[in-house]
PDB file of C-alpha atoms and ligand atoms in Angstrom:
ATOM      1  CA  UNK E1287      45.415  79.393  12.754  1.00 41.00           C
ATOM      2  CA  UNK E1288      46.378  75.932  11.667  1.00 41.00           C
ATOM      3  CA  UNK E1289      46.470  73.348  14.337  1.00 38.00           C
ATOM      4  CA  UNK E1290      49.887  72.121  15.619  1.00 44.00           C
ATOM      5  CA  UNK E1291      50.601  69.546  17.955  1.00 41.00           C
ATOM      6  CA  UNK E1292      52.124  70.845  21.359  1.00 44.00           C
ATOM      7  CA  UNK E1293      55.328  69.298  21.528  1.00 42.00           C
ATOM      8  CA  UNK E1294      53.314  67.176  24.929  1.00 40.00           C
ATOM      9  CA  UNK E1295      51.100  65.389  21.573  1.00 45.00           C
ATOM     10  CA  UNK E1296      54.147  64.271  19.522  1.00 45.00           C
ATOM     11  CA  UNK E1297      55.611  60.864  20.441  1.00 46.00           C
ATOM     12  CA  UNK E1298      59.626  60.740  21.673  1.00 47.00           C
ATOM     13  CA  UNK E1299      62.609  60.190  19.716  1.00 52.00           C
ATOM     14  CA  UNK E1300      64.218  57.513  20.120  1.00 51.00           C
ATOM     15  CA  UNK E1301      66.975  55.705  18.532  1.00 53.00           C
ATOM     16  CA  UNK E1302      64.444  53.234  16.396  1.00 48.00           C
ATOM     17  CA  UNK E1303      63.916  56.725  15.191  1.00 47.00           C
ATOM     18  CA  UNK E1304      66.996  57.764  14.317  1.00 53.00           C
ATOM     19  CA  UNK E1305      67.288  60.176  17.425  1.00 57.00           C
ATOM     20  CA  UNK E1306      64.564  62.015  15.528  1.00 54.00           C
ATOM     21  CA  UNK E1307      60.998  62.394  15.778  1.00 52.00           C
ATOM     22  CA  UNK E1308      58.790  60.126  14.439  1.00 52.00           C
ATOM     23  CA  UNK E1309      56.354  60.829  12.176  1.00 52.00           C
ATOM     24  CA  UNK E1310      53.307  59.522  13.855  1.00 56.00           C
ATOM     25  CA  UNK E1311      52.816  61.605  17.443  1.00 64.00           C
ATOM     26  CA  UNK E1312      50.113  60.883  19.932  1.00 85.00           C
ATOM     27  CA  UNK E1313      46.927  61.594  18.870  1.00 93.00           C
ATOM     28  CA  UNK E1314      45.598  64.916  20.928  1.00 92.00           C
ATOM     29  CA  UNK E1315      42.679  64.510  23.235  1.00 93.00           C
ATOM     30  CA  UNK E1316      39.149  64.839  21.188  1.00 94.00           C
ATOM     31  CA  UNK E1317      37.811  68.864  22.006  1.00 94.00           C
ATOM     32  CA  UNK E1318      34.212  70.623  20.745  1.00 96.00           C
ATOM     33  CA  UNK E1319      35.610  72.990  17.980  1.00 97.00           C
ATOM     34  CA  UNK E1320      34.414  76.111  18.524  1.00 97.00           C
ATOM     35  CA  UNK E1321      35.330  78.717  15.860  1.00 98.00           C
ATOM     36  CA  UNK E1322      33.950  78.071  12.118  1.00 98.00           C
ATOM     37  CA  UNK E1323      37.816  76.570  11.168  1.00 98.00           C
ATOM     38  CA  UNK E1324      38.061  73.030  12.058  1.00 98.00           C
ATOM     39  CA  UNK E1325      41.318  71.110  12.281  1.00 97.00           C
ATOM     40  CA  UNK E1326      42.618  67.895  13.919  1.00 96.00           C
ATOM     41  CA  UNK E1327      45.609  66.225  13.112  1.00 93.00           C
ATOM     42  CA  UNK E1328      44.504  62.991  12.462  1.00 94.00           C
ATOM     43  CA  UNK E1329      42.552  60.628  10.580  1.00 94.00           C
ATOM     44  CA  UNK E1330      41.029  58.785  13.444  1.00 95.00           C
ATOM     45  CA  UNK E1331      40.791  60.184  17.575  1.00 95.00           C
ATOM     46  CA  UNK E1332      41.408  57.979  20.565  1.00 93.00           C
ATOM     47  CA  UNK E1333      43.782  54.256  21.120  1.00 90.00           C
ATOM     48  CA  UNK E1334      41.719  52.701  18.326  1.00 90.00           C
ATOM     49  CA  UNK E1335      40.119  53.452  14.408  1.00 93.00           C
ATOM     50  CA  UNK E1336      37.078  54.356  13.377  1.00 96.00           C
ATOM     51  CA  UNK E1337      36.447  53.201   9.593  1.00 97.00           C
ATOM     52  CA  UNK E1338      38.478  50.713   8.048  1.00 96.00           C
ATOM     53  CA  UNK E1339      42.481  51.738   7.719  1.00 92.00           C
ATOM     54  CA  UNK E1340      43.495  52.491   4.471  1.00 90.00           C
ATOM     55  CA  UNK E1341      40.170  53.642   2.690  1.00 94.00           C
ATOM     56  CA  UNK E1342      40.607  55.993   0.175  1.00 92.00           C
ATOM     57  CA  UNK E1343      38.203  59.206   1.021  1.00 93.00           C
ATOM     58  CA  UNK E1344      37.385  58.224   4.610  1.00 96.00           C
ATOM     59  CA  UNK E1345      36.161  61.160   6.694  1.00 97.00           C
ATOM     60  CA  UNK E1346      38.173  62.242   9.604  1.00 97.00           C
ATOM     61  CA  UNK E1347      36.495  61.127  12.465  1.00 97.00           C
ATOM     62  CA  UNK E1348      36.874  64.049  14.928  1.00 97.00           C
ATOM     63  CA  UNK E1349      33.909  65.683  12.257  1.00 98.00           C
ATOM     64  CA  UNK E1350      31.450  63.304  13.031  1.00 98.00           C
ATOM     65  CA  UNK E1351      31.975  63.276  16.759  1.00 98.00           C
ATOM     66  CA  UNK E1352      31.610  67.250  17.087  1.00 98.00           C
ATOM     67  CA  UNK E1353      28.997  67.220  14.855  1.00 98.00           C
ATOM     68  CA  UNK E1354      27.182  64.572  17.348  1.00 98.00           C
ATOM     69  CA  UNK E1355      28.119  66.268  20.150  1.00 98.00           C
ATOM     70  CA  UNK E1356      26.536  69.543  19.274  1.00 98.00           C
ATOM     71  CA  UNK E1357      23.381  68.086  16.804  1.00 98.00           C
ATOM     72  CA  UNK E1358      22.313  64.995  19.078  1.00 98.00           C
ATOM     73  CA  UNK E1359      21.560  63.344  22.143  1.00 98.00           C
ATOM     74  CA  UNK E1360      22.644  59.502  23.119  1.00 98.00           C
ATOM     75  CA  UNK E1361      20.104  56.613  21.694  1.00 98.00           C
ATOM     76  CA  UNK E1362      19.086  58.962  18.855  1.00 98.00           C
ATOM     77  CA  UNK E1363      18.991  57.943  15.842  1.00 98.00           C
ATOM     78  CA  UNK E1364      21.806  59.012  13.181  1.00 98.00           C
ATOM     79  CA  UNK E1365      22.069  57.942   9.155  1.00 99.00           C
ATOM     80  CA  UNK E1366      24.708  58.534   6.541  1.00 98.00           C
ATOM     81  CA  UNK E1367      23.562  57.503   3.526  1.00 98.00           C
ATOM     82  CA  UNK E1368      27.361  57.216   1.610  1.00 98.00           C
ATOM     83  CA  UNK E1369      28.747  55.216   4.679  1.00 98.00           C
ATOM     84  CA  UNK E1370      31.848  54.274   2.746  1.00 98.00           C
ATOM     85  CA  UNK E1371      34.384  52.489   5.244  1.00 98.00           C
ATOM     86  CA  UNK E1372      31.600  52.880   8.618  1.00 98.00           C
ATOM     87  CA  UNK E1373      33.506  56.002   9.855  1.00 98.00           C
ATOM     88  CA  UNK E1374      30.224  57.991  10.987  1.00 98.00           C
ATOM     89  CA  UNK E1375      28.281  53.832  12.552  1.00 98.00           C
ATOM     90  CA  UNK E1376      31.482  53.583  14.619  1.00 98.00           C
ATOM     91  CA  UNK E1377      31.567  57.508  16.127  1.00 98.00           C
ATOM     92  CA  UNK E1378      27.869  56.805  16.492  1.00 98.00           C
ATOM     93  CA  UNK E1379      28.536  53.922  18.623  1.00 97.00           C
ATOM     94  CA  UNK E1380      30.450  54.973  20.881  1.00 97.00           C
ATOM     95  CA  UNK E1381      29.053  57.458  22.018  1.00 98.00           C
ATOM     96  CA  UNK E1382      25.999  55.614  22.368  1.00 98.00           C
ATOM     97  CA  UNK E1383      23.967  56.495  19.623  1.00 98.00           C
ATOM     98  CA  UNK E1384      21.764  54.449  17.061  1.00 98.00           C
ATOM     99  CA  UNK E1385      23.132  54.561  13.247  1.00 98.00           C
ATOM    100  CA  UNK E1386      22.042  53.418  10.205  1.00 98.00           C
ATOM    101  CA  UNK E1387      24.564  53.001   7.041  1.00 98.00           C
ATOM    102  CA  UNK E1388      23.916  52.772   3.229  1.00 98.00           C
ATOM    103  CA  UNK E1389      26.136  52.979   0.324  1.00 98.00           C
ATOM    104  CA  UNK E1390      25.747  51.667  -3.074  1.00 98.00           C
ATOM    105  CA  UNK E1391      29.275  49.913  -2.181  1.00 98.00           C
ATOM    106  CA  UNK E1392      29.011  48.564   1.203  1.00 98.00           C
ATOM    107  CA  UNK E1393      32.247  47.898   2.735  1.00 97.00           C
ATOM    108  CA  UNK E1394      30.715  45.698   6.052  1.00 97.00           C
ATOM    109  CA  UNK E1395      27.651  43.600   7.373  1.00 98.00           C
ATOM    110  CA  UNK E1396      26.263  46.968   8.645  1.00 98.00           C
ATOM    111  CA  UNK E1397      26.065  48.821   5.738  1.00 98.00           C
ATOM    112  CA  UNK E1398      23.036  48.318   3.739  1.00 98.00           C
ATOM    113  CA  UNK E1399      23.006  48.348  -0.182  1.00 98.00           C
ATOM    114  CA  UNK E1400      21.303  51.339  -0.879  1.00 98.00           C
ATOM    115  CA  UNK E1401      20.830  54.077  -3.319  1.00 98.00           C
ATOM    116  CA  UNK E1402      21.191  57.328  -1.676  1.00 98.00           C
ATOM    117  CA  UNK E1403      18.838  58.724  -4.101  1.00 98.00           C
ATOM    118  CA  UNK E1404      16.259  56.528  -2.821  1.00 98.00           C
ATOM    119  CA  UNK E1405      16.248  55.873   0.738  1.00 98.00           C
ATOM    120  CA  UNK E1406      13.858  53.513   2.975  1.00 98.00           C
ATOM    121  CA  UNK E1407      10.153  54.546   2.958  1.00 98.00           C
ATOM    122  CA  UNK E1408      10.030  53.299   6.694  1.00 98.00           C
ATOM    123  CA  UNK E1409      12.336  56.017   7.674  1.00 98.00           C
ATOM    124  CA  UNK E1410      10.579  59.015   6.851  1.00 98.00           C
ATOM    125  CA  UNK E1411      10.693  61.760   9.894  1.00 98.00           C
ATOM    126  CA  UNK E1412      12.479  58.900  12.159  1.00 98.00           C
ATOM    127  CA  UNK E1413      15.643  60.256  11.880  1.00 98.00           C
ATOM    128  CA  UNK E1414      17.298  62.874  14.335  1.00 98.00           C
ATOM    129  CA  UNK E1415      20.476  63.613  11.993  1.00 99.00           C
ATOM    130  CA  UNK E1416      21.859  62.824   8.704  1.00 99.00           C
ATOM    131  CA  UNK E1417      25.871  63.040   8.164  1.00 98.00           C
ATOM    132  CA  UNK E1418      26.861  63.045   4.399  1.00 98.00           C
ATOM    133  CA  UNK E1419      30.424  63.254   2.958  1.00 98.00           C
ATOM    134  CA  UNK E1420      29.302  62.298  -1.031  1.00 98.00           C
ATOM    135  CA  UNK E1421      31.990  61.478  -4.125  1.00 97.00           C
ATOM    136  CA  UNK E1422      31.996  64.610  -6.168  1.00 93.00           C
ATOM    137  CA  UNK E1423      33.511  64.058  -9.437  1.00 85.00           C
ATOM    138  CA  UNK E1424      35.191  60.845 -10.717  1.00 84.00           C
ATOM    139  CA  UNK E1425      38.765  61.019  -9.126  1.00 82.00           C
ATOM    140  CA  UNK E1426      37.635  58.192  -7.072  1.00 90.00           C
ATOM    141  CA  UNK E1427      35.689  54.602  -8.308  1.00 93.00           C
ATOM    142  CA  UNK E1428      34.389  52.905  -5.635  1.00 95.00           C
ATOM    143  CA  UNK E1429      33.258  49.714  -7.601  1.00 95.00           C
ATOM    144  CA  UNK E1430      30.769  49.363 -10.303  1.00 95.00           C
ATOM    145  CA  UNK E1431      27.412  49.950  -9.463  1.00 97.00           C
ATOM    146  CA  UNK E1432      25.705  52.436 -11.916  1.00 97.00           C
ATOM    147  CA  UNK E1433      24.038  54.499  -9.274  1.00 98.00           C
ATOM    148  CA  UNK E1434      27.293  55.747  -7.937  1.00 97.00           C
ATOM    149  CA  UNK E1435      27.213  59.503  -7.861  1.00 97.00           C
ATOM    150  CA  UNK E1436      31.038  59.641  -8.123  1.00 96.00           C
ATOM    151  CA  UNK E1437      30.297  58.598 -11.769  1.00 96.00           C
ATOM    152  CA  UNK E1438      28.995  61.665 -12.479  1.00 96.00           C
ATOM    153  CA  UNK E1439      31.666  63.880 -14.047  1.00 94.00           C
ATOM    154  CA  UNK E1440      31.173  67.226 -12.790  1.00 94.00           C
ATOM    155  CA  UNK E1441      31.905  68.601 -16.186  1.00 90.00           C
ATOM    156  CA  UNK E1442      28.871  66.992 -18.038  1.00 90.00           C
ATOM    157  CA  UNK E1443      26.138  69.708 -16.952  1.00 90.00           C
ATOM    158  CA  UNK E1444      24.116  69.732 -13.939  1.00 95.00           C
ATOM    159  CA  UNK E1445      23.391  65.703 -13.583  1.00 96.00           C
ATOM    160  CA  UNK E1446      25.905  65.648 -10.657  1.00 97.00           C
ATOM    161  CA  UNK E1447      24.134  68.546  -9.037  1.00 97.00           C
ATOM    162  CA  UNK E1448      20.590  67.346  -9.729  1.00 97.00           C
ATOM    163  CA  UNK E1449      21.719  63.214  -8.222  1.00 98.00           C
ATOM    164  CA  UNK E1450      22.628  65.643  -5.053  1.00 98.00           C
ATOM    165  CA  UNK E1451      19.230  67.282  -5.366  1.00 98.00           C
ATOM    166  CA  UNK E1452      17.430  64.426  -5.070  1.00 98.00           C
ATOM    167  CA  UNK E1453      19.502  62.787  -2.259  1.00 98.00           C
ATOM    168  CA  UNK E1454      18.970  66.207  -0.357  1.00 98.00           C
ATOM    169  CA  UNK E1455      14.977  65.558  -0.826  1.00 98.00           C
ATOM    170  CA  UNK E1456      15.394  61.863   0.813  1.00 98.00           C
ATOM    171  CA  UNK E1457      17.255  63.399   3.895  1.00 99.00           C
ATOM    172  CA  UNK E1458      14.670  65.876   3.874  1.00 98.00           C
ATOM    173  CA  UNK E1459      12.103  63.474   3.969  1.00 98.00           C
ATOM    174  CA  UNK E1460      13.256  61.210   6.540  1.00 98.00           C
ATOM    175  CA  UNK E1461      14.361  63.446   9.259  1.00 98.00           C
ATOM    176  CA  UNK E1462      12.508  64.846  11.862  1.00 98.00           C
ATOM    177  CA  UNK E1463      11.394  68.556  12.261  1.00 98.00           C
ATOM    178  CA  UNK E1464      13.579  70.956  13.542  1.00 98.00           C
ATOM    179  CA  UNK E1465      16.720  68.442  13.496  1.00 98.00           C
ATOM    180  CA  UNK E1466      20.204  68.594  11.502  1.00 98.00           C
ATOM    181  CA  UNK E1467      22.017  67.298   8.611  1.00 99.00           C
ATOM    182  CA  UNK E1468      25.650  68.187   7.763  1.00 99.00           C
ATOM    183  CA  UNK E1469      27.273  67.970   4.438  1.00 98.00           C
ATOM    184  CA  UNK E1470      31.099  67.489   4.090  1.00 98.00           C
ATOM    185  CA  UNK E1471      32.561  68.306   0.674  1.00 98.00           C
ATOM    186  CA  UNK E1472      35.298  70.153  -1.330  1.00 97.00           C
ATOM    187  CA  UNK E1473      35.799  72.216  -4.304  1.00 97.00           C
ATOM    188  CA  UNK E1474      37.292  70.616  -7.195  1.00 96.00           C
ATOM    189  CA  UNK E1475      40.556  71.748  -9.436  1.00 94.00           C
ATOM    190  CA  UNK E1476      41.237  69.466 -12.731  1.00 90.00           C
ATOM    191  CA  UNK E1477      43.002  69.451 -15.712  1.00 85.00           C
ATOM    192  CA  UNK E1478      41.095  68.652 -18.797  1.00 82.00           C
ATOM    193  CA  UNK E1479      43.420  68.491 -22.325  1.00 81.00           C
ATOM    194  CA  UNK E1480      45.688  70.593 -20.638  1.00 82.00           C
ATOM    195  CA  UNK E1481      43.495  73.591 -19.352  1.00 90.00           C
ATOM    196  CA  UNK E1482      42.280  73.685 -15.867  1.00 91.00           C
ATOM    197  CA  UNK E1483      39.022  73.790 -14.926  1.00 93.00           C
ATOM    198  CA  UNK E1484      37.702  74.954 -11.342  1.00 95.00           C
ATOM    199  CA  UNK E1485      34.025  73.354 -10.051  1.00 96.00           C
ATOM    200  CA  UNK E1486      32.965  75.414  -7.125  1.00 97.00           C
ATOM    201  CA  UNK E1487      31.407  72.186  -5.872  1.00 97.00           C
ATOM    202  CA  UNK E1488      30.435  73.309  -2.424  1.00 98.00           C
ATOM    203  CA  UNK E1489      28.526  76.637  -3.615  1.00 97.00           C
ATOM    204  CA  UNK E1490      26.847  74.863  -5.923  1.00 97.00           C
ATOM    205  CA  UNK E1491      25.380  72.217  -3.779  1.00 98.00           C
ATOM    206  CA  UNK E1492      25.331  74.800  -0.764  1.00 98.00           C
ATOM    207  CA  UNK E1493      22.464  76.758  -3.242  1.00 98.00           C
ATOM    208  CA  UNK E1494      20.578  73.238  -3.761  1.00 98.00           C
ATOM    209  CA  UNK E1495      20.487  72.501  -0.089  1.00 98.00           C
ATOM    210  CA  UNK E1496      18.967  76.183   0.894  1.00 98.00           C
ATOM    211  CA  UNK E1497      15.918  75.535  -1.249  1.00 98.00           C
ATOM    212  CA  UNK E1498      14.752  72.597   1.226  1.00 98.00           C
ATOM    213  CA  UNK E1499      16.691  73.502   4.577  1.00 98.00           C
ATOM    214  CA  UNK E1500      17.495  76.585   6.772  1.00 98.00           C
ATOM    215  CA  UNK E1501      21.362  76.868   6.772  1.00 98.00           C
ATOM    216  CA  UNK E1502      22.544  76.696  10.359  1.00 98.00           C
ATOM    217  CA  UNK E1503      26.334  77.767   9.358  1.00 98.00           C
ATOM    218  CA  UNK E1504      29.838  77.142   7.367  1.00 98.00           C
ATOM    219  CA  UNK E1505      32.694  75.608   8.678  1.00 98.00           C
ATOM    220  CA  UNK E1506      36.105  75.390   6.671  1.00 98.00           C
ATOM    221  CA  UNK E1507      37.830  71.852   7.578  1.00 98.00           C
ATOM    222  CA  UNK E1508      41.670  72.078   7.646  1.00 97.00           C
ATOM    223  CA  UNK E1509      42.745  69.400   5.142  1.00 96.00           C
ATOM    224  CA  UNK E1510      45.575  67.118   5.819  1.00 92.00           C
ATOM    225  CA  UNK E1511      46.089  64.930   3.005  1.00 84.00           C
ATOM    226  CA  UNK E1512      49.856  63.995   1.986  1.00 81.00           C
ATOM    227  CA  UNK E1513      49.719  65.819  -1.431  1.00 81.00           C
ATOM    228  CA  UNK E1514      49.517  69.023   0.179  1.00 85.00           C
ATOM    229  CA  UNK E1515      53.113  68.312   1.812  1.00 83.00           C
ATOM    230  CA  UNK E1516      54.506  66.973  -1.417  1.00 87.00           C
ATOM    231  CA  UNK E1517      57.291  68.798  -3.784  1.00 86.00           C
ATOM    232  CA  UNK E1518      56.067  67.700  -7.075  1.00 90.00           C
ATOM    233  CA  UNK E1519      52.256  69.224  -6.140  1.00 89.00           C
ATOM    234  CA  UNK E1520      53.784  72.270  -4.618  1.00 93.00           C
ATOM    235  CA  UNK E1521      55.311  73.191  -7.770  1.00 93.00           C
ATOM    236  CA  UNK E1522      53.138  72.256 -10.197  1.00 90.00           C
ATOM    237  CA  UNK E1523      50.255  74.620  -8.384  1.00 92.00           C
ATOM    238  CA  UNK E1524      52.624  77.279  -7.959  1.00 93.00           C
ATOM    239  CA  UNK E1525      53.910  76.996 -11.690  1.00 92.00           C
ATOM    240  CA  UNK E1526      50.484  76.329 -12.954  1.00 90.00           C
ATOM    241  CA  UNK E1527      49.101  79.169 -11.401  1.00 92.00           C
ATOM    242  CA  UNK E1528      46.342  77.098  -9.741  1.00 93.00           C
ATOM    243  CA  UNK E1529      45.785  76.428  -5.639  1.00 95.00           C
ATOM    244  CA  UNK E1530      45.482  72.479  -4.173  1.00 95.00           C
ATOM    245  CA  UNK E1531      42.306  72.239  -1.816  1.00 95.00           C
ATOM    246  CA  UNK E1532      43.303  72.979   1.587  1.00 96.00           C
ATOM    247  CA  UNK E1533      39.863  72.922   3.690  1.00 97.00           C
ATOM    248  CA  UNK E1534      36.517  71.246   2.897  1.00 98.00           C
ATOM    249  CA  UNK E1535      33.431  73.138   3.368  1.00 98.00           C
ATOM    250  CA  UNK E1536      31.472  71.605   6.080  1.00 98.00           C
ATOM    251  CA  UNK E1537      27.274  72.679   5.942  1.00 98.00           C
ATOM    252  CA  UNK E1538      25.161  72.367   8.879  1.00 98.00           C
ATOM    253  CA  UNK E1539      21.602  72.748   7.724  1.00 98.00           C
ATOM    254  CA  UNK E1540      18.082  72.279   9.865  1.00 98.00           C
ATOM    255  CA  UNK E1541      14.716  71.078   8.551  1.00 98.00           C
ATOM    256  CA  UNK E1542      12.384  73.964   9.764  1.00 96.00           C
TER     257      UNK E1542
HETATM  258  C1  SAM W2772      33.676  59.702   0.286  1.00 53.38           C
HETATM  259  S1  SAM W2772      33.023  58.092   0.442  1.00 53.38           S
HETATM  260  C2  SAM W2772      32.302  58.134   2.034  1.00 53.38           C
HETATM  261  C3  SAM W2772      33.324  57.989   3.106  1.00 53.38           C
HETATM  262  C4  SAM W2772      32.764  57.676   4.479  1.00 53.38           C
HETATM  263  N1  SAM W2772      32.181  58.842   5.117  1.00 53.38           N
HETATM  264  C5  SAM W2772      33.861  57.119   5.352  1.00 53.38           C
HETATM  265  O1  SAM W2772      34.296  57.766   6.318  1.00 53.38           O
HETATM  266  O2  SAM W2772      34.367  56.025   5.025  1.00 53.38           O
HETATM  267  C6  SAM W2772      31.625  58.129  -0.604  1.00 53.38           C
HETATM  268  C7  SAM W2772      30.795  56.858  -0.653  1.00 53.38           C
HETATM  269  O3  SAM W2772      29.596  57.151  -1.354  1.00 53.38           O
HETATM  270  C8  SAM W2772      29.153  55.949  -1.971  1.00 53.38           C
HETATM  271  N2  SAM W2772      28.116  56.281  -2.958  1.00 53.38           N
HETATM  272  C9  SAM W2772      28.242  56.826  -4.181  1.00 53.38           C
HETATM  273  N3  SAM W2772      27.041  56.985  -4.786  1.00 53.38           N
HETATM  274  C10 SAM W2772      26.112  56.527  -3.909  1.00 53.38           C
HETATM  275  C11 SAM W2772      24.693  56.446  -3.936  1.00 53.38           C
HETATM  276  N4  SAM W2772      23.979  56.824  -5.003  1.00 53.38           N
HETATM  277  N5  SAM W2772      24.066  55.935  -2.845  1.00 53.38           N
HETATM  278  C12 SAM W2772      24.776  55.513  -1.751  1.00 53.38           C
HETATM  279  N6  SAM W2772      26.122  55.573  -1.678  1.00 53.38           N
HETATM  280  C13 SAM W2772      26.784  56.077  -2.735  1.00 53.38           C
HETATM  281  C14 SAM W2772      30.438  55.347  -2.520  1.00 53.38           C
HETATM  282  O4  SAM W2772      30.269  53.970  -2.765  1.00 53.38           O
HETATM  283  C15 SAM W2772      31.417  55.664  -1.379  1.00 53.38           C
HETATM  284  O5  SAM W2772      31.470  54.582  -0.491  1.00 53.38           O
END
């Protein structure tokens, strides 16, 4: 079932409001998910952020904070190696364990510039878990740098698939026996000279990540971006014949 606030979680009208509700509520008090279907209302959890507002693809926090909870212990050591905006340093922080950020694109001080595909020799088997949430085709540009995998269009064979191959074989190599990495992506849906094309993105790199890892399980992510909620989408995916994404697949994987 799709998560909806209580009517405790949404803030008050008022009459800045227009005597009607506002669209921001209260964000609901962080909880360990417990079924394989994930949802949380919000982008962020608690008074404050975690990433930096505004970034386009940011992951929503309450992910990485489960996915700590359950996967880790405080003062290990966690990595994402496509850091993007920080999201996964700042969950890491607080609650009190050690993180390491790369991206190709770093966005802060913290974030190293690194190629995914080619992570720190130092690190191998230091690492107690590895949170990814990787570009997958190239709706997205995140600057220039040739390396980035959202430059790979997910149409042109399997070089997409095989840049994810090797990144899998770097997180492979620098975590620990018997510990976790999790792997947050979605399908894709395009239109290409006016025929649409499905990539079963998640399937595909589920079936690359099985050949190095034993799969722990699948979780479906409730997605809450605005073009869900929007007329024109609505319609053009009902008239189209087509569906818009509405979860993520989430993988939880061990190294044996
Ligand atoms: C979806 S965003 C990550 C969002 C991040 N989890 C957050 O919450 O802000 C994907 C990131 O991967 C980075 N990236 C793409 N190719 C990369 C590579 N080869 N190595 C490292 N980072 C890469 C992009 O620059 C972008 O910042």
């Amino acid at each position: 079932m799709p998560y909806r606030p209580k009517p405790s979680h949404r803030a008050p009208a008022t009459p800045a409001t227009g005597g009607k509700p506002p669209v921001r509520f209260k964000r609901p008090p962080l909880a360990i998910q417990v079924s394989t279907l994930w949802d949380y209302p919000s982008q962020d959890y608690g008074d404050g952020r975690q990433g930096i507002p505004g970034y386009k693809g940011a992951t929503p926090s309450y992910i990485i904070w489960n996915l700590l909870q359950r996967y880790t212990a405080e003062k290990e050591m966690v990595v994402d190696c496509f850091a993007g905006s920080g999201t996964t340093l700042d969950v890491a922080r607080d609650l009190n364990r050690k993180a390491l950020g790369y991206d190709v694109h770093p966005t802060r001080k913290d974030i190293f510039r690194v190629d995914a595909k080619k992570l720190p020799p130092e690190l191998t088997g230091k690492v107690d878990f590895v949170f990814i949430d990787p570009p997958y085709g190239t709706h997205l540009d995140y600057g220039d740098d040739p390396r980035d995998i959202g430059k790979l269009d997910l149409a042109d064979g399997t070089k997409y698939y095989d840049a994810m191959e090797q990144v899998f074989s770097e997180i492979h190599r620098i975590l620990k026996p018997g510990r976790h990495m999790a792997l947050y992506v979605s399908d894709s849906y395009e239109h290409r000279a006016g025929k649409g094309v499905f990539h079963p993105v998640g399937f595909e790199l589920f079936a690359r990540l099985r050949k190095l890892f034993e799969p722990v399980d699948i979780i479906s992510v409730t997605r809450h971006n605005k073009t869900l909620e929007m007329g024109n989408y609505r319609k053009a995916a009902e008239e189209g014949n087509y569906f818009l994404r509405g979860f993520n697949h989430l993988f939880v994987m061990k190294k044996a």
